mmCIF file of C-alpha atoms in Angstrom:
data_model
loop_
_atom_site.group_PDB
_atom_site.id
_atom_site.type_symbol
_atom_site.label_atom_id
_atom_site.label_comp_id
_atom_site.label_asym_id
_atom_site.label_seq_id
_atom_site.Cartn_x
_atom_site.Cartn_y
_atom_site.Cartn_z
ATOM 1 C CA UNK O 69 48.185 111.822 11.686
ATOM 2 C CA UNK O 70 51.724 111.179 12.939
ATOM 3 C CA UNK O 71 52.424 108.300 15.293
ATOM 4 C CA UNK O 72 54.156 110.078 18.173
ATOM 5 C CA UNK O 73 55.508 107.992 21.030
ATOM 6 C CA UNK O 74 57.098 109.026 24.292
ATOM 7 C CA UNK O 75 59.188 107.104 26.767
ATOM 8 C CA UNK O 76 59.257 106.410 29.587
ATOM 9 C CA UNK O 77 55.605 106.748 30.582
ATOM 10 C CA UNK O 78 56.605 107.852 34.066
ATOM 11 C CA UNK O 79 59.773 108.731 35.896
ATOM 12 C CA UNK O 80 60.585 109.228 39.574
ATOM 13 C CA UNK O 81 63.781 111.133 40.402
ATOM 14 C CA UNK O 82 65.311 112.765 43.453
ATOM 15 C CA UNK O 83 65.662 116.506 43.747
ATOM 16 C CA UNK O 84 68.917 117.553 42.115
ATOM 17 C CA UNK O 85 69.048 114.656 39.649
ATOM 18 C CA UNK O 86 69.273 115.416 35.968
ATOM 19 C CA UNK O 87 66.939 113.510 33.699
ATOM 20 C CA UNK O 88 65.895 113.132 30.106
ATOM 21 C CA UNK O 89 63.110 111.560 28.137
ATOM 22 C CA UNK O 90 62.430 110.697 24.531
ATOM 23 C CA UNK O 91 59.894 111.539 21.879
ATOM 24 C CA UNK O 92 59.921 109.539 18.640
ATOM 25 C CA UNK O 93 58.045 110.257 15.434
ATOM 26 C CA UNK O 94 58.151 109.135 11.793
ATOM 27 C CA UNK O 95 60.860 111.101 10.016
ATOM 28 C CA UNK O 96 58.840 111.330 6.811
ATOM 29 C CA UNK O 97 55.889 113.745 6.698
ATOM 30 C CA UNK O 98 57.363 115.753 9.585
ATOM 31 C CA UNK O 99 57.135 119.525 9.797
ATOM 32 C CA UNK O 100 57.643 120.593 13.399
ATOM 33 C CA UNK O 101 57.917 119.233 16.916
ATOM 34 C CA UNK O 102 56.488 120.851 20.026
ATOM 35 C CA UNK O 103 57.164 120.199 23.705
ATOM 36 C CA UNK O 104 54.593 121.117 26.346
ATOM 37 C CA UNK O 105 54.592 121.002 30.131
ATOM 38 C CA UNK O 106 51.275 119.948 31.640
ATOM 39 C CA UNK O 107 50.332 120.114 35.288
ATOM 40 C CA UNK O 108 47.233 118.257 36.415
ATOM 41 C CA UNK O 109 43.980 120.186 35.919
ATOM 42 C CA UNK O 110 45.789 123.040 34.180
ATOM 43 C CA UNK O 111 46.344 124.000 30.570
ATOM 44 C CA UNK O 112 49.421 122.587 28.834
ATOM 45 C CA UNK O 113 52.117 125.232 28.565
ATOM 46 C CA UNK O 114 54.296 125.461 25.480
ATOM 47 C CA UNK O 115 58.028 124.937 26.092
ATOM 48 C CA UNK O 116 59.644 124.635 22.670
ATOM 49 C CA UNK O 117 58.843 124.563 18.977
ATOM 50 C CA UNK O 118 61.532 122.963 16.813
ATOM 51 C CA UNK O 119 61.607 122.478 13.083
ATOM 52 C CA UNK O 120 65.178 121.993 11.872
ATOM 53 C CA UNK O 121 67.366 118.939 12.174
ATOM 54 C CA UNK O 122 69.942 119.593 14.872
ATOM 55 C CA UNK O 123 67.828 122.275 16.579
ATOM 56 C CA UNK O 124 68.645 122.789 20.229
ATOM 57 C CA UNK O 125 66.465 124.952 22.449
ATOM 58 C CA UNK O 126 66.953 125.942 26.076
ATOM 59 C CA UNK O 127 64.719 127.511 28.718
ATOM 60 C CA UNK O 128 66.332 127.767 32.128
ATOM 61 C CA UNK O 129 67.237 124.253 33.268
ATOM 62 C CA UNK O 130 65.209 122.612 30.497
ATOM 63 C CA UNK O 131 66.590 121.964 27.041
ATOM 64 C CA UNK O 132 65.579 119.956 23.996
ATOM 65 C CA UNK O 133 67.219 118.571 20.877
ATOM 66 C CA UNK O 134 65.767 117.439 17.567
ATOM 67 C CA UNK O 135 66.913 114.800 15.076
ATOM 68 C CA UNK O 136 64.529 114.771 12.135
ATOM 69 C CA UNK O 137 66.551 112.242 10.124
ATOM 70 C CA UNK O 138 66.171 109.508 12.701
ATOM 71 C CA UNK O 139 62.874 110.789 14.094
ATOM 72 C CA UNK O 140 63.485 111.630 17.736
ATOM 73 C CA UNK O 141 63.686 114.492 20.184
ATOM 74 C CA UNK O 142 65.134 114.520 23.686
ATOM 75 C CA UNK O 143 64.020 116.735 26.559
ATOM 76 C CA UNK O 144 66.580 117.290 29.313
ATOM 77 C CA UNK O 145 66.049 118.700 32.790
ATOM 78 C CA UNK O 146 69.192 119.633 34.703
ATOM 79 C CA UNK O 147 69.067 119.547 38.495
ATOM 80 C CA UNK O 148 65.395 118.561 38.818
ATOM 81 C CA UNK O 149 63.314 120.434 41.374
ATOM 82 C CA UNK O 150 59.945 119.410 42.911
ATOM 83 C CA UNK O 151 58.253 122.160 40.903
ATOM 84 C CA UNK O 152 59.361 120.385 37.711
ATOM 85 C CA UNK O 153 56.903 117.603 38.524
ATOM 86 C CA UNK O 154 54.439 117.505 35.642
ATOM 87 C CA UNK O 155 53.599 115.589 32.519
ATOM 88 C CA UNK O 156 55.783 116.506 29.548
ATOM 89 C CA UNK O 157 54.076 116.168 26.195
ATOM 90 C CA UNK O 158 55.617 116.195 22.789
ATOM 91 C CA UNK O 159 53.567 116.745 19.652
ATOM 92 C CA UNK O 160 54.342 116.546 15.975
ATOM 93 C CA UNK O 161 52.920 118.598 13.122
ATOM 94 C CA UNK O 162 52.457 116.824 9.814
ATOM 95 C CA UNK O 163 51.856 118.010 6.270
ATOM 96 C CA UNK O 164 48.122 117.939 6.844
ATOM 97 C CA UNK O 165 48.392 120.683 9.470
ATOM 98 C CA UNK O 166 47.582 118.251 12.264
ATOM 99 C CA UNK O 167 49.258 118.314 15.658
ATOM 100 C CA UNK O 168 49.368 114.850 17.212
ATOM 101 C CA UNK O 169 50.390 114.416 20.839
ATOM 102 C CA UNK O 170 52.337 111.578 22.349
ATOM 103 C CA UNK O 171 51.118 109.901 25.523
ATOM 104 C CA UNK O 172 53.380 112.029 27.707
ATOM 105 C CA UNK O 173 56.058 111.339 30.294
ATOM 106 C CA UNK O 174 54.923 111.913 33.858
ATOM 107 C CA UNK O 175 57.824 113.230 35.933
ATOM 108 C CA UNK O 176 57.755 113.167 39.737
ATOM 109 C CA UNK O 177 60.612 114.839 41.601
ATOM 110 C CA UNK O 178 60.979 113.883 45.250
ATOM 111 C CA UNK O 179 62.372 116.476 47.680
ATOM 112 C CA UNK R 256 46.991 139.839 23.496
ATOM 113 C CA UNK R 257 45.173 136.650 22.661
ATOM 114 C CA UNK R 258 43.103 134.774 25.216
ATOM 115 C CA UNK R 259 41.065 131.612 25.133
ATOM 116 C CA UNK R 260 38.230 130.716 27.448
ATOM 117 C CA UNK R 261 36.209 127.573 27.771
ATOM 118 C CA UNK R 262 33.292 126.685 30.015
ATOM 119 C CA UNK R 263 31.951 125.175 32.092
ATOM 120 C CA UNK R 264 35.025 124.203 34.087
ATOM 121 C CA UNK R 265 33.346 121.229 35.727
ATOM 122 C CA UNK R 266 30.326 119.249 34.694
ATOM 123 C CA UNK R 267 28.583 116.170 36.104
ATOM 124 C CA UNK R 268 26.009 114.769 33.720
ATOM 125 C CA UNK R 269 23.889 111.607 33.714
ATOM 126 C CA UNK R 270 24.233 109.012 30.991
ATOM 127 C CA UNK R 271 22.016 109.863 28.053
ATOM 128 C CA UNK R 272 21.901 113.590 28.743
ATOM 129 C CA UNK R 273 23.109 116.198 26.226
ATOM 130 C CA UNK R 274 26.401 118.079 26.403
ATOM 131 C CA UNK R 275 27.548 121.499 25.329
ATOM 132 C CA UNK R 276 31.048 122.820 25.992
ATOM 133 C CA UNK R 277 31.838 126.238 24.635
ATOM 134 C CA UNK R 278 35.123 127.887 23.755
ATOM 135 C CA UNK R 279 35.896 131.404 22.582
ATOM 136 C CA UNK R 280 39.119 133.048 21.488
ATOM 137 C CA UNK R 281 39.835 136.763 21.688
ATOM 138 C CA UNK R 282 42.519 138.927 20.185
ATOM 139 C CA UNK R 283 43.049 137.043 16.940
ATOM 140 C CA UNK R 284 41.134 136.330 13.768
ATOM 141 C CA UNK R 285 40.740 133.224 11.626
ATOM 142 C CA UNK R 286 42.426 130.917 14.154
ATOM 143 C CA UNK R 287 42.629 127.168 13.804
ATOM 144 C CA UNK R 288 40.530 125.705 16.617
ATOM 145 C CA UNK R 289 40.796 122.317 18.279
ATOM 146 C CA UNK R 290 39.055 120.096 20.814
ATOM 147 C CA UNK R 291 41.243 117.592 22.658
ATOM 148 C CA UNK R 292 40.349 115.067 25.322
ATOM 149 C CA UNK R 293 42.365 113.324 27.956
ATOM 150 C CA UNK R 294 40.718 110.147 29.099
ATOM 151 C CA UNK R 295 41.829 108.629 32.412
ATOM 152 C CA UNK R 296 45.503 107.553 32.319
ATOM 153 C CA UNK R 297 45.995 108.559 28.701
ATOM 154 C CA UNK R 298 47.534 111.378 26.703
ATOM 155 C CA UNK R 299 45.807 114.058 24.664
ATOM 156 C CA UNK R 300 43.569 112.830 21.876
ATOM 157 C CA UNK R 301 42.506 115.182 19.094
ATOM 158 C CA UNK R 302 38.744 115.063 18.649
ATOM 159 C CA UNK R 303 37.959 117.879 16.201
ATOM 160 C CA UNK R 304 39.717 120.702 14.455
ATOM 161 C CA UNK R 305 38.477 123.610 12.400
ATOM 162 C CA UNK R 306 40.254 125.926 9.973
ATOM 163 C CA UNK R 307 37.249 128.220 9.416
ATOM 164 C CA UNK R 308 33.581 128.908 10.103
ATOM 165 C CA UNK R 309 31.503 125.833 9.429
ATOM 166 C CA UNK R 310 34.585 123.729 8.590
ATOM 167 C CA UNK R 311 34.952 120.830 11.007
ATOM 168 C CA UNK R 312 37.169 117.782 10.724
ATOM 169 C CA UNK R 313 36.710 114.820 13.012
ATOM 170 C CA UNK R 314 39.572 112.562 13.936
ATOM 171 C CA UNK R 315 37.844 109.967 16.044
ATOM 172 C CA UNK R 316 34.431 108.354 15.395
ATOM 173 C CA UNK R 317 32.264 108.914 18.439
ATOM 174 C CA UNK R 318 28.980 110.313 19.625
ATOM 175 C CA UNK R 319 30.404 113.814 19.952
ATOM 176 C CA UNK R 320 30.096 116.618 17.424
ATOM 177 C CA UNK R 321 31.578 120.075 17.028
ATOM 178 C CA UNK R 322 30.402 123.300 15.471
ATOM 179 C CA UNK R 323 31.980 126.640 14.659
ATOM 180 C CA UNK R 324 29.149 129.139 14.253
ATOM 181 C CA UNK R 325 31.455 132.154 14.444
ATOM 182 C CA UNK R 326 35.114 132.747 13.642
ATOM 183 C CA UNK R 327 36.282 132.582 17.234
ATOM 184 C CA UNK R 328 33.708 130.252 18.755
ATOM 185 C CA UNK R 329 33.993 126.475 18.928
ATOM 186 C CA UNK R 330 31.368 124.253 20.529
ATOM 187 C CA UNK R 331 31.589 120.595 21.514
ATOM 188 C CA UNK R 332 28.267 118.787 21.782
ATOM 189 C CA UNK R 333 26.636 115.464 22.339
ATOM 190 C CA UNK R 334 23.007 114.471 22.100
ATOM 191 C CA UNK R 335 23.383 111.515 24.480
ATOM 192 C CA UNK R 336 26.405 111.113 26.733
ATOM 193 C CA UNK R 337 28.051 107.769 27.408
ATOM 194 C CA UNK R 338 30.055 106.792 30.488
ATOM 195 C CA UNK R 339 33.135 106.608 28.273
ATOM 196 C CA UNK R 340 32.782 110.318 27.458
ATOM 197 C CA UNK R 341 34.096 111.191 30.921
ATOM 198 C CA UNK R 342 37.406 113.003 30.829
ATOM 199 C CA UNK R 343 39.214 116.300 30.679
ATOM 200 C CA UNK R 344 38.391 118.335 27.576
ATOM 201 C CA UNK R 345 40.660 121.038 26.279
ATOM 202 C CA UNK R 346 39.901 123.635 23.662
ATOM 203 C CA UNK R 347 42.886 125.136 21.864
ATOM 204 C CA UNK R 348 43.792 127.548 19.108
ATOM 205 C CA UNK R 349 46.726 128.243 16.834
ATOM 206 C CA UNK R 350 47.505 130.757 14.143
ATOM 207 C CA UNK R 351 46.155 129.875 10.719
ATOM 208 C CA UNK R 352 48.167 127.756 8.362
ATOM 209 C CA UNK R 353 51.470 127.197 10.137
ATOM 210 C CA UNK R 354 52.906 123.898 11.253
ATOM 211 C CA UNK R 355 55.371 125.723 13.470
ATOM 212 C CA UNK R 356 52.650 127.623 15.292
ATOM 213 C CA UNK R 357 52.341 127.043 18.994
ATOM 214 C CA UNK R 358 48.992 125.746 20.209
ATOM 215 C CA UNK R 359 47.438 127.632 23.121
ATOM 216 C CA UNK R 360 45.060 125.824 25.393
ATOM 217 C CA UNK R 361 42.018 126.869 27.377
ATOM 218 C CA UNK R 362 41.599 126.118 31.053
ATOM 219 C CA UNK R 363 39.951 122.763 30.445
ATOM 220 C CA UNK R 364 36.609 121.239 31.363
ATOM 221 C CA UNK R 365 36.216 118.220 33.609
ATOM 222 C CA UNK R 366 33.286 116.077 32.486
ATOM 223 C CA UNK R 367 32.037 113.240 34.653
ATOM 224 C CA UNK R 368 29.260 111.126 33.231
ATOM 225 C CA UNK R 369 27.396 109.195 35.914
#
Protein backbone atom coordinates (compact mmCIF):
# COMPACT_ATOMS: atom_id res chain seq x y z
CA UNK A 1 0.00 0.00 0.00
CA UNK A 2 1.30 3.47 -0.89
CA UNK A 3 1.62 6.13 1.78
CA UNK A 4 -0.40 8.97 0.27
CA UNK A 5 -0.51 12.28 2.10
CA UNK A 6 -2.46 15.44 1.37
CA UNK A 7 -2.03 18.97 2.60
CA UNK A 8 -3.52 21.08 3.92
CA UNK A 9 -6.22 19.13 5.75
CA UNK A 10 -8.65 22.01 5.32
CA UNK A 11 -8.75 25.32 3.53
CA UNK A 12 -11.08 28.31 3.74
CA UNK A 13 -11.04 30.75 0.82
CA UNK A 14 -13.20 33.60 -0.43
CA UNK A 15 -15.23 33.32 -3.59
CA UNK A 16 -13.04 34.29 -6.53
CA UNK A 17 -9.76 33.26 -4.91
CA UNK A 18 -7.57 30.75 -6.68
CA UNK A 19 -6.20 27.92 -4.58
CA UNK A 20 -4.11 24.80 -4.76
CA UNK A 21 -3.36 21.80 -2.63
CA UNK A 22 -0.81 19.02 -2.59
CA UNK A 23 -0.76 15.26 -2.76
CA UNK A 24 2.50 13.45 -2.04
CA UNK A 25 3.32 9.80 -2.58
CA UNK A 26 6.43 7.60 -2.74
CA UNK A 27 7.95 7.90 -6.20
CA UNK A 28 8.95 4.24 -6.27
CA UNK A 29 6.23 1.62 -6.81
CA UNK A 30 3.96 4.25 -8.39
CA UNK A 31 1.67 3.50 -11.31
CA UNK A 32 -1.07 6.12 -11.43
CA UNK A 33 -2.57 8.98 -9.47
CA UNK A 34 -6.26 9.79 -9.22
CA UNK A 35 -8.04 12.92 -7.99
CA UNK A 36 -11.61 12.74 -6.72
CA UNK A 37 -14.10 15.35 -5.57
CA UNK A 38 -16.23 14.26 -2.63
CA UNK A 39 -19.26 16.06 -1.28
CA UNK A 40 -20.59 15.02 2.11
CA UNK A 41 -22.94 12.02 2.01
CA UNK A 42 -22.39 11.54 -1.72
CA UNK A 43 -20.19 9.28 -3.79
CA UNK A 44 -16.70 10.52 -4.65
CA UNK A 45 -16.58 11.72 -8.24
CA UNK A 46 -13.52 11.10 -10.38
CA UNK A 47 -11.75 14.24 -11.64
CA UNK A 48 -8.47 13.09 -13.16
CA UNK A 49 -6.35 10.01 -13.73
CA UNK A 50 -2.67 10.73 -14.36
CA UNK A 51 0.14 8.32 -15.05
CA UNK A 52 3.03 10.10 -16.77
CA UNK A 53 5.58 12.43 -15.27
CA UNK A 54 4.72 15.96 -16.33
CA UNK A 55 1.05 15.13 -17.00
CA UNK A 56 -1.26 18.10 -16.81
CA UNK A 57 -5.03 17.67 -16.88
CA UNK A 58 -7.75 20.30 -16.92
CA UNK A 59 -11.51 20.24 -16.35
CA UNK A 60 -13.12 23.66 -16.42
CA UNK A 61 -11.54 25.75 -13.67
CA UNK A 62 -9.82 22.75 -12.08
CA UNK A 63 -6.45 21.48 -13.21
CA UNK A 64 -3.83 19.07 -11.91
CA UNK A 65 -0.15 18.36 -12.46
CA UNK A 66 1.94 15.29 -11.73
CA UNK A 67 5.62 14.90 -10.83
CA UNK A 68 6.41 11.22 -10.44
CA UNK A 69 10.15 11.75 -9.94
CA UNK A 70 9.69 13.78 -6.79
CA UNK A 71 6.39 12.17 -5.80
CA UNK A 72 3.80 14.93 -5.78
CA UNK A 73 0.71 16.19 -7.54
CA UNK A 74 -0.92 19.60 -7.31
CA UNK A 75 -4.62 20.36 -7.77
CA UNK A 76 -5.47 23.93 -8.73
CA UNK A 77 -8.84 25.67 -8.65
CA UNK A 78 -9.03 29.01 -10.45
CA UNK A 79 -11.60 31.53 -9.26
CA UNK A 80 -13.15 29.36 -6.53
CA UNK A 81 -16.93 29.29 -6.31
CA UNK A 82 -19.13 28.17 -3.36
CA UNK A 83 -20.11 25.08 -5.33
CA UNK A 84 -16.45 24.01 -5.32
CA UNK A 85 -16.75 23.38 -1.59
CA UNK A 86 -16.01 19.70 -1.08
CA UNK A 87 -13.30 17.34 0.03
CA UNK A 88 -10.68 16.66 -2.64
CA UNK A 89 -9.11 13.23 -2.45
CA UNK A 90 -6.05 11.98 -4.19
CA UNK A 91 -5.28 8.28 -4.50
CA UNK A 92 -2.30 6.35 -5.75
CA UNK A 93 -2.21 3.00 -7.52
CA UNK A 94 0.74 0.75 -6.76
CA UNK A 95 2.18 -2.33 -8.42
CA UNK A 96 -0.06 -4.54 -6.34
CA UNK A 97 -3.17 -3.09 -7.99
CA UNK A 98 -4.15 -1.27 -4.81
CA UNK A 99 -5.62 2.22 -4.75
CA UNK A 100 -4.75 4.03 -1.53
CA UNK A 101 -6.44 7.31 -0.67
CA UNK A 102 -4.94 10.27 1.11
CA UNK A 103 -6.79 11.91 3.98
CA UNK A 104 -8.26 14.58 1.72
CA UNK A 105 -8.27 18.37 1.67
CA UNK A 106 -11.55 19.90 2.76
CA UNK A 107 -12.18 23.10 0.82
CA UNK A 108 -14.75 25.67 1.97
CA UNK A 109 -15.45 28.63 -0.31
CA UNK A 110 -17.21 31.57 1.31
CA UNK A 111 -19.53 33.71 -0.83
CA UNK B 1 -23.62 1.82 -19.09
CA UNK B 2 -22.27 0.59 -15.80
CA UNK B 3 -24.03 1.25 -12.51
CA UNK B 4 -23.31 0.37 -8.93
CA UNK B 5 -25.83 0.14 -6.13
CA UNK B 6 -25.38 -0.45 -2.45
CA UNK B 7 -27.89 -0.79 0.36
CA UNK B 8 -29.16 -0.02 2.85
CA UNK B 9 -28.42 3.69 2.67
CA UNK B 10 -28.77 4.21 6.40
CA UNK B 11 -28.55 1.77 9.25
CA UNK B 12 -28.72 2.10 13.04
CA UNK B 13 -27.67 -1.07 14.80
CA UNK B 14 -27.04 -1.95 18.45
CA UNK B 15 -23.64 -3.07 19.65
CA UNK B 16 -23.24 -6.80 19.23
CA UNK B 17 -25.77 -7.13 16.43
CA UNK B 18 -24.87 -8.51 12.98
CA UNK B 19 -24.33 -6.44 9.84
CA UNK B 20 -24.86 -7.03 6.17
CA UNK B 21 -24.24 -4.38 3.52
CA UNK B 22 -24.77 -5.41 -0.05
CA UNK B 23 -23.39 -4.03 -3.29
CA UNK B 24 -24.10 -4.97 -6.89
CA UNK B 25 -22.62 -3.77 -10.15
CA UNK B 26 -24.39 -3.85 -13.50
CA UNK B 27 -23.18 -3.41 -17.04
CA UNK B 28 -19.71 -4.90 -16.66
CA UNK B 29 -18.16 -8.28 -16.01
CA UNK B 30 -15.25 -9.42 -13.86
CA UNK B 31 -14.86 -6.06 -12.10
CA UNK B 32 -12.50 -5.43 -9.23
CA UNK B 33 -14.67 -4.69 -6.19
CA UNK B 34 -13.83 -2.71 -3.08
CA UNK B 35 -15.23 -1.77 0.32
CA UNK B 36 -14.01 1.52 1.80
CA UNK B 37 -14.90 3.20 5.06
CA UNK B 38 -14.71 6.76 6.22
CA UNK B 39 -14.61 7.00 9.97
CA UNK B 40 -15.46 10.34 11.58
CA UNK B 41 -12.95 13.07 10.61
CA UNK B 42 -10.81 10.74 8.53
CA UNK B 43 -10.20 9.91 4.89
CA UNK B 44 -11.14 6.78 2.98
CA UNK B 45 -9.74 3.54 4.32
CA UNK B 46 -9.68 0.43 2.15
CA UNK B 47 -11.22 -2.49 4.00
CA UNK B 48 -11.49 -5.27 1.39
CA UNK B 49 -10.94 -5.77 -2.29
CA UNK B 50 -11.75 -8.62 -4.63
CA UNK B 51 -10.46 -9.48 -8.10
CA UNK B 52 -12.84 -12.42 -8.63
CA UNK B 53 -15.54 -14.66 -7.18
CA UNK B 54 -14.48 -15.98 -3.81
CA UNK B 55 -11.22 -13.98 -3.85
CA UNK B 56 -11.11 -11.51 -0.98
CA UNK B 57 -8.15 -9.55 0.33
CA UNK B 58 -8.33 -7.74 3.63
CA UNK B 59 -6.28 -4.65 4.32
CA UNK B 60 -7.18 -3.92 7.90
CA UNK B 61 -7.61 -6.45 10.74
CA UNK B 62 -11.06 -6.00 12.21
CA UNK B 63 -14.28 -7.77 13.04
CA UNK B 64 -15.66 -7.22 9.54
CA UNK B 65 -15.62 -9.71 6.69
CA UNK B 66 -16.46 -9.61 3.00
CA UNK B 67 -17.75 -12.13 0.51
CA UNK B 68 -18.20 -12.22 -3.24
CA UNK B 69 -20.70 -14.97 -4.00
CA UNK B 70 -21.28 -13.81 -7.57
CA UNK B 71 -19.21 -11.90 -10.10
CA UNK B 72 -20.94 -8.59 -9.55
CA UNK B 73 -22.02 -8.90 -5.92
CA UNK B 74 -19.96 -7.85 -2.92
CA UNK B 75 -21.17 -8.17 0.66
CA UNK B 76 -19.76 -6.63 3.83
CA UNK B 77 -20.65 -8.43 7.04
CA UNK B 78 -20.07 -8.55 10.74
CA UNK B 79 -21.21 -11.07 13.29
CA UNK B 80 -21.03 -8.61 16.20
CA UNK B 81 -20.80 -4.86 15.65
CA UNK B 82 -18.62 -2.60 17.76
CA UNK B 83 -19.15 1.11 18.43
CA UNK B 84 -16.00 1.79 16.42
CA UNK B 85 -17.62 0.27 13.33
CA UNK B 86 -19.76 3.39 12.92
CA UNK B 87 -18.99 5.30 9.76
CA UNK B 88 -19.75 5.83 6.11
CA UNK B 89 -19.17 2.74 3.98
CA UNK B 90 -18.60 2.92 0.27
CA UNK B 91 -18.62 0.09 -2.21
CA UNK B 92 -16.70 0.67 -5.43
CA UNK B 93 -15.68 -1.05 -8.64
CA UNK B 94 -13.04 -0.68 -11.31
CA UNK B 95 -12.18 -2.46 -14.51
CA UNK B 96 -10.09 -5.59 -14.07
CA UNK B 97 -6.34 -5.38 -13.99
CA UNK B 98 -5.56 -1.73 -14.69
CA UNK B 99 -3.81 0.68 -12.38
CA UNK B 100 -5.03 3.58 -14.49
CA UNK B 101 -8.66 2.54 -14.18
CA UNK B 102 -11.00 4.97 -12.52
CA UNK B 103 -12.82 3.71 -9.44
CA UNK B 104 -16.58 4.24 -9.40
CA UNK B 105 -18.34 4.48 -6.10
CA UNK B 106 -21.78 3.50 -4.88
CA UNK B 107 -24.07 5.86 -3.03
CA UNK B 108 -22.69 4.94 0.38
CA UNK B 109 -24.18 3.51 3.55
CA UNK B 110 -24.27 5.36 6.85
CA UNK B 111 -23.85 2.95 9.76
CA UNK B 112 -24.42 4.11 13.31
CA UNK B 113 -23.73 1.59 16.03
CA UNK B 114 -25.45 2.49 19.30
